[in-house]
Short mmCIF file of N, CA, C and O in Angstrom, two decimals:
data_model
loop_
_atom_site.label_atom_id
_atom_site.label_comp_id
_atom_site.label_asym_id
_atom_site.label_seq_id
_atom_site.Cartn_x
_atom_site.Cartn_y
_atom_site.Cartn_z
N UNK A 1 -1.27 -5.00 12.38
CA UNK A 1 -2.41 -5.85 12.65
C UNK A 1 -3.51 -5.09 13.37
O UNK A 1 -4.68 -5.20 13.01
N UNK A 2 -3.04 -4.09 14.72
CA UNK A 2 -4.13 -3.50 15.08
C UNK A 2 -4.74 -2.50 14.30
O UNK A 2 -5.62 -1.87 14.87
N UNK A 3 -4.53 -2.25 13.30
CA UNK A 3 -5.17 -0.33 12.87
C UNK A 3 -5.99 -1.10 12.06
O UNK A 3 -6.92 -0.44 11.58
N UNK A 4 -5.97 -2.78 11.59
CA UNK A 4 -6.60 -3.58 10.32
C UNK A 4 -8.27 -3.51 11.09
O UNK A 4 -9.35 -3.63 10.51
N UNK A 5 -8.03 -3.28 12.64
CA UNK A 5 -9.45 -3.85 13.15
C UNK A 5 -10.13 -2.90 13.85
O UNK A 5 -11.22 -3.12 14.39
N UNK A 6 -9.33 -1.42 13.90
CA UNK A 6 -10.01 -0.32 14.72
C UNK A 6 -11.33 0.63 13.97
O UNK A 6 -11.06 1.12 12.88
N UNK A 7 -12.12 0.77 14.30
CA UNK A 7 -13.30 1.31 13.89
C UNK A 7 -12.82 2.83 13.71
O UNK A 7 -13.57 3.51 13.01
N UNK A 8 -12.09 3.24 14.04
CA UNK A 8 -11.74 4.83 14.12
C UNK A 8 -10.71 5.13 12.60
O UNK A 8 -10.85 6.25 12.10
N UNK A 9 -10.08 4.50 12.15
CA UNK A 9 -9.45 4.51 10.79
C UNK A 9 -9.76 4.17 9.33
O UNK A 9 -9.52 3.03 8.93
N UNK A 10 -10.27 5.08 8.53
CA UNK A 10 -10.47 5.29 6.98
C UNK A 10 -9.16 5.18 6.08
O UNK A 10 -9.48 5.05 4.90
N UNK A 11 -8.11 5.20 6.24
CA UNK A 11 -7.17 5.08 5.14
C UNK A 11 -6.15 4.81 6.47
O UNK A 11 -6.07 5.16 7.64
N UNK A 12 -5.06 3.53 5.02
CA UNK A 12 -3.55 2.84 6.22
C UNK A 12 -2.79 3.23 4.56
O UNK A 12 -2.96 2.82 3.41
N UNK A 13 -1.84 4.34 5.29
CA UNK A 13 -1.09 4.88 4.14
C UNK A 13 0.33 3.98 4.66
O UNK A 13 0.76 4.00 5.81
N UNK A 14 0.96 3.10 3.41
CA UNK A 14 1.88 1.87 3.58
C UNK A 14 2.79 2.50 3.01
O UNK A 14 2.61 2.49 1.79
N UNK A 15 3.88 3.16 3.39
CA UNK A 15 5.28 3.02 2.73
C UNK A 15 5.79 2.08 1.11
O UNK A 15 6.97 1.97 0.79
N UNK A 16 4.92 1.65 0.48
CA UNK A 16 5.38 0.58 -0.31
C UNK A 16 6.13 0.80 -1.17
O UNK A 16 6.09 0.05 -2.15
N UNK A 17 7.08 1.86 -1.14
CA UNK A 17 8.36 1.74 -2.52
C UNK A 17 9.40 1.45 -1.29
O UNK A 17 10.51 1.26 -1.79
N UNK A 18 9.44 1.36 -0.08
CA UNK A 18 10.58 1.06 1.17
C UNK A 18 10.26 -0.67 0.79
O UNK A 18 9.24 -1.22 0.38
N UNK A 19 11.50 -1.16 1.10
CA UNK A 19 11.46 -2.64 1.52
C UNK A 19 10.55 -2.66 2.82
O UNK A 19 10.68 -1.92 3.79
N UNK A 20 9.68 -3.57 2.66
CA UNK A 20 8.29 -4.45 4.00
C UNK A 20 9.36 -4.32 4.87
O UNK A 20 10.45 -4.07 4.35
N UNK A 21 9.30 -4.46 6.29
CA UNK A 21 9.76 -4.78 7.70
C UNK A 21 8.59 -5.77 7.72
O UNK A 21 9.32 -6.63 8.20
N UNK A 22 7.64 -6.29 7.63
CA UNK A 22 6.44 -6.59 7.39
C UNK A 22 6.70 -7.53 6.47
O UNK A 22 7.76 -7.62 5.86
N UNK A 23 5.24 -8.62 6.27
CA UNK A 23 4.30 -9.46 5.31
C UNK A 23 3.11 -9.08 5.86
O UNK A 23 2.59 -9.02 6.98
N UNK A 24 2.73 -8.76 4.27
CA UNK A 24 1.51 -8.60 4.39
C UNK A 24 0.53 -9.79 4.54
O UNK A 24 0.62 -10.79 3.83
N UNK A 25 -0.49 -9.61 5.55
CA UNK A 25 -1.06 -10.74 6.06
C UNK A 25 -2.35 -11.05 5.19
O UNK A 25 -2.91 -9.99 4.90
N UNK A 26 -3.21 -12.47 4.53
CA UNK A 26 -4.24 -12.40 4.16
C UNK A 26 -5.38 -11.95 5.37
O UNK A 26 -6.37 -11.25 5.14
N UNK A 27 -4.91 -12.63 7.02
CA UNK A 27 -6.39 -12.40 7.50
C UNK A 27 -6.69 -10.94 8.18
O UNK A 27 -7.68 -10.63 8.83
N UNK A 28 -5.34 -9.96 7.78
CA UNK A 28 -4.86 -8.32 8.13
C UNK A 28 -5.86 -7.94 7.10
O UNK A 28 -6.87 -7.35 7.48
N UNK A 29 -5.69 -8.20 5.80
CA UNK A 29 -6.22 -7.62 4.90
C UNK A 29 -7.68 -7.92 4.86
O UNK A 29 -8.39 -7.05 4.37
N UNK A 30 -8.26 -9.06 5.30
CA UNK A 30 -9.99 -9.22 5.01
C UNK A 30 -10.01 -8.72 6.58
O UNK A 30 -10.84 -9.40 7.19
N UNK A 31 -9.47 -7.89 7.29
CA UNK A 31 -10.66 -7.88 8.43
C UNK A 31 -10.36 -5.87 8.16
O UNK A 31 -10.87 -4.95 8.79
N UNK A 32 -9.63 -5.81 7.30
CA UNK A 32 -9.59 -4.19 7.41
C UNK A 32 -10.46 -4.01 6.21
O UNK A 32 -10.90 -2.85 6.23
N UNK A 33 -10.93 -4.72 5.08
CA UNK A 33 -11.94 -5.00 4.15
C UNK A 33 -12.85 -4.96 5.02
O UNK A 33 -13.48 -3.91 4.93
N UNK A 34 -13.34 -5.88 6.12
CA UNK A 34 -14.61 -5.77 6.86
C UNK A 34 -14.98 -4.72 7.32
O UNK A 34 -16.18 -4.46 7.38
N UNK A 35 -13.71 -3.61 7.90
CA UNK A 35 -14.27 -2.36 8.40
C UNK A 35 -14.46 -1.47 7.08
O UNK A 35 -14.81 -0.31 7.31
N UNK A 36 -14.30 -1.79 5.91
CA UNK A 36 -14.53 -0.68 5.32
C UNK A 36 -12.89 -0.13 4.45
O UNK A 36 -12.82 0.43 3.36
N UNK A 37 -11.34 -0.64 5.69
CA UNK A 37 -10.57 0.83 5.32
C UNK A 37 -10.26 0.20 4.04
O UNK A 37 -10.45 -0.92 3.58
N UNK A 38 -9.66 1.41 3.58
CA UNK A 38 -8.62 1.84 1.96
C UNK A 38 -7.21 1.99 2.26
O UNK A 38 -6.64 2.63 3.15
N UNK A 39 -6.68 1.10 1.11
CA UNK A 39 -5.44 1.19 1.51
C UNK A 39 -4.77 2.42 0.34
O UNK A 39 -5.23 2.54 -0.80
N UNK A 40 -3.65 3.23 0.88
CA UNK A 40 -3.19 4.12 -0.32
C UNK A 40 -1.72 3.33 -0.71
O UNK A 40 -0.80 2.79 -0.09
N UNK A 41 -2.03 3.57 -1.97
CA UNK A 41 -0.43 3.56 -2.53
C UNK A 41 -0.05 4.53 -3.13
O UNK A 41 -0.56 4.75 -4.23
N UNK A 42 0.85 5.33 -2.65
CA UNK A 42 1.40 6.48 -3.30
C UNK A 42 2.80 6.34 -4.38
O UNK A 42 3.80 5.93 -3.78
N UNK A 43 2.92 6.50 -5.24
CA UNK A 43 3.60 6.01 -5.99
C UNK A 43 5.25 7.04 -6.74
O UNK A 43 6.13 6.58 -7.47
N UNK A 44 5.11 8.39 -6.23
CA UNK A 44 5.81 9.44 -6.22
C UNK A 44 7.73 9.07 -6.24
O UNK A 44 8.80 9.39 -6.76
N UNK A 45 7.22 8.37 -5.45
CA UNK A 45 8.99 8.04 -4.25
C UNK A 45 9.64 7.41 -5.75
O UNK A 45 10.64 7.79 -6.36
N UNK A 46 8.40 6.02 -6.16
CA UNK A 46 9.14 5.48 -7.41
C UNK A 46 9.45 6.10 -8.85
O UNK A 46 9.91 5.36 -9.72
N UNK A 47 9.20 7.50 -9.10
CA UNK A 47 9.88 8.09 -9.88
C UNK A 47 10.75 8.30 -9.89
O UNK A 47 11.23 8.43 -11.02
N UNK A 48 11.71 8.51 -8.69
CA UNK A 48 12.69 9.10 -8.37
C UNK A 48 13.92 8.06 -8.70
O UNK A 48 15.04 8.31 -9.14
N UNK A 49 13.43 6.99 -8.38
CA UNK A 49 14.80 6.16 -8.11
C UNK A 49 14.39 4.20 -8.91
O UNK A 49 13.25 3.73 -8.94
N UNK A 50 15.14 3.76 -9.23
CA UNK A 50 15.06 2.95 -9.96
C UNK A 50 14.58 1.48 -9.19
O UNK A 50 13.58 0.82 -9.46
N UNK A 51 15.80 1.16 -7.98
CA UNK A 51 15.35 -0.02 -6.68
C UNK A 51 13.91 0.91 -5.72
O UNK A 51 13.24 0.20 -4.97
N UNK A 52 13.68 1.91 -5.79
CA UNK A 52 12.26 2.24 -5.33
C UNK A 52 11.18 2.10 -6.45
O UNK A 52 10.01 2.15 -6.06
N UNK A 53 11.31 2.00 -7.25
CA UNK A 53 10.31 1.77 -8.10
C UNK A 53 10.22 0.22 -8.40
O UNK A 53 9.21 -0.24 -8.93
N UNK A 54 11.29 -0.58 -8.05
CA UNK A 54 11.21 -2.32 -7.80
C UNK A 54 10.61 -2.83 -6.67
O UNK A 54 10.07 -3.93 -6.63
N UNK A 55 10.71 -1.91 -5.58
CA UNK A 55 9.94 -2.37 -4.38
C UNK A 55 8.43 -1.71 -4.68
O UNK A 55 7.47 -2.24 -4.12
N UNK A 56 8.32 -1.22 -5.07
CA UNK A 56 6.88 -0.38 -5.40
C UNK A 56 6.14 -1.54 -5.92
O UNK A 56 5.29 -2.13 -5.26
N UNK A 57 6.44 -1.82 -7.02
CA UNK A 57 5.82 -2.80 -7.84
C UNK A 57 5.74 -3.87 -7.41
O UNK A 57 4.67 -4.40 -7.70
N UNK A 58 6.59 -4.68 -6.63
CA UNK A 58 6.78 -5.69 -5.84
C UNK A 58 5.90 -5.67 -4.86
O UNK A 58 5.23 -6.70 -4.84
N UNK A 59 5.58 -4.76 -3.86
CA UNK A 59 4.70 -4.93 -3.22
C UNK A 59 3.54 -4.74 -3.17
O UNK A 59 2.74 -5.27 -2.39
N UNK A 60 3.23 -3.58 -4.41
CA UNK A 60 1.80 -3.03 -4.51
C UNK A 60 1.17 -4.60 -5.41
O UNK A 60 -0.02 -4.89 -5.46
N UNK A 61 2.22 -5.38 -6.02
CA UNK A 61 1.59 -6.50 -6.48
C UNK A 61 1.29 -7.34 -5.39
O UNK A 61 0.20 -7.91 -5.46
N UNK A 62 1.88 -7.52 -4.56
CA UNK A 62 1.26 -8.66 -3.41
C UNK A 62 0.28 -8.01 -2.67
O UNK A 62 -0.30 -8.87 -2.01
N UNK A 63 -0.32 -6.62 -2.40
CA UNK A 63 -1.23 -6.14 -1.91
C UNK A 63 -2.63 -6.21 -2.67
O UNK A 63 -3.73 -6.24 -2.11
N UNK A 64 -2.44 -6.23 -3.77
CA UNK A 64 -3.30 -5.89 -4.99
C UNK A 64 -3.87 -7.75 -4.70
O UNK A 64 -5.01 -8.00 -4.33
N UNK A 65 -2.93 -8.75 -4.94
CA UNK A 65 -3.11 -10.05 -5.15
C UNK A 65 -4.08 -10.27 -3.39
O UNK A 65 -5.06 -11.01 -3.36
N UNK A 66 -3.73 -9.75 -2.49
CA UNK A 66 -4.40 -10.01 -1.25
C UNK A 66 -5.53 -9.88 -1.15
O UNK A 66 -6.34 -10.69 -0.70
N UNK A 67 -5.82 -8.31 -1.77
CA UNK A 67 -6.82 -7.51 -1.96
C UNK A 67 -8.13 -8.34 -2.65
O UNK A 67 -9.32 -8.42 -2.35
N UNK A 68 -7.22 -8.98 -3.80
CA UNK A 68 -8.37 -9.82 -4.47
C UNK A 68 -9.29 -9.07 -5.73
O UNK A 68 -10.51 -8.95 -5.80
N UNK A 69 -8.18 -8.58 -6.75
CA UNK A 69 -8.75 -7.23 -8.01
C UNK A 69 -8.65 -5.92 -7.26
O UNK A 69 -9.39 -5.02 -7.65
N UNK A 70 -8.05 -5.74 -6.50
CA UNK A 70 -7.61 -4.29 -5.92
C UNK A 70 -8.97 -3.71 -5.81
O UNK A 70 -9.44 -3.00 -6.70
N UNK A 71 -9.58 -4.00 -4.76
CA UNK A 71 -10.95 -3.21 -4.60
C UNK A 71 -10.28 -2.86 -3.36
O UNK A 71 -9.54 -3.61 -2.73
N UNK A 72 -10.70 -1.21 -2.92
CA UNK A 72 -10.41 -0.29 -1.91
C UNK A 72 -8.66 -0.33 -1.81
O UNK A 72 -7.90 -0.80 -0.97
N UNK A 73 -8.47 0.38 -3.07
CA UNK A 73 -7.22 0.76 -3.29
C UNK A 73 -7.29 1.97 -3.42
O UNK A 73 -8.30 2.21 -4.09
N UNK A 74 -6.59 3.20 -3.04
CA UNK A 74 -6.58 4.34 -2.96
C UNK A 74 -5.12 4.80 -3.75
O UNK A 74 -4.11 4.87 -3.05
N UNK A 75 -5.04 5.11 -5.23
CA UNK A 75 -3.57 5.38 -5.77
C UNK A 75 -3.18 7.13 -5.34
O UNK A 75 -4.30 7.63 -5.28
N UNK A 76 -2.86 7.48 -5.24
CA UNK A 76 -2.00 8.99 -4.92
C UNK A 76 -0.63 9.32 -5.33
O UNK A 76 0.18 8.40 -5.20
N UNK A 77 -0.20 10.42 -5.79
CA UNK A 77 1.10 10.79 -6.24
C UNK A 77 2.26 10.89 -4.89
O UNK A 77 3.34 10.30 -4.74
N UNK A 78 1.69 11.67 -4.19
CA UNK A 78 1.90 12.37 -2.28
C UNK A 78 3.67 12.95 -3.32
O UNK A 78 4.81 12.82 -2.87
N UNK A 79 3.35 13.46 -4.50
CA UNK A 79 4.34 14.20 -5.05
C UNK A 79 4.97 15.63 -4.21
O UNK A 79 4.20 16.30 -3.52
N UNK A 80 6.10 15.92 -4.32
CA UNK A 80 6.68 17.01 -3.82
C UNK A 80 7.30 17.80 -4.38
O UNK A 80 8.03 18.56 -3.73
N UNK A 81 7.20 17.90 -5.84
CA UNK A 81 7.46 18.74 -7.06
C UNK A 81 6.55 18.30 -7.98
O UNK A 81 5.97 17.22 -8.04
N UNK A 82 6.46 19.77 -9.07
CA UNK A 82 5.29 19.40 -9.84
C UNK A 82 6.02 18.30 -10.75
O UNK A 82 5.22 17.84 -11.57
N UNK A 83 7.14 17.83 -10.84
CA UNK A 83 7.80 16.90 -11.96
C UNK A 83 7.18 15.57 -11.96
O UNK A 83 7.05 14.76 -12.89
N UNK A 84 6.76 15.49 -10.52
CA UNK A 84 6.53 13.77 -9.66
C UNK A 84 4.90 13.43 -9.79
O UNK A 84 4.20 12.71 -9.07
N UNK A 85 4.54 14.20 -10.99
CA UNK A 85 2.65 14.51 -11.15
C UNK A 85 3.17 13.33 -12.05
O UNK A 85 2.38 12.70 -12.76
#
């Protein structure tokens, strides 16, 4: 909740192929829209493994749905072999 409202942060890089500890909040998400940040989803992890690529999708869909058409979505590989391109 706090990094959604700090003026000092451009990108909140989210774990999203891990199961949430978390819900994602609607009024988290419009006040980090107000500052501007981008959220990344890196999507790498879910190549690898089959239940990481279910949480991936699972959550990058409820982020995307928060988001409202995924505006200031940031996609990335954050790959660690060239296989995971």
């Amino acid at each position: 909740d706090k990094c959604c409202t700090l003026d000092c942060i451009e990108i909140i890089s989210l774990e999203l192929w891990q199961r949430m500890t978390f819900r994602l909040r609607l009024p988290m998400i419009q006040a980090a829209d107000k500052k501007g940040i981008v959220f990344e989803l890196a999507y790498a992890a879910a190549i690898r493994d089959q239940s990481l690529r279910r949480n991936l999708f699972s959550n990058a869909s409820e982020l995307i749905r928060l988001k409202r058409k995924g505006r200031r979505i940031l996609i990335t590989s954050e790959a660690t072999h060239s296989m995971e391109l």
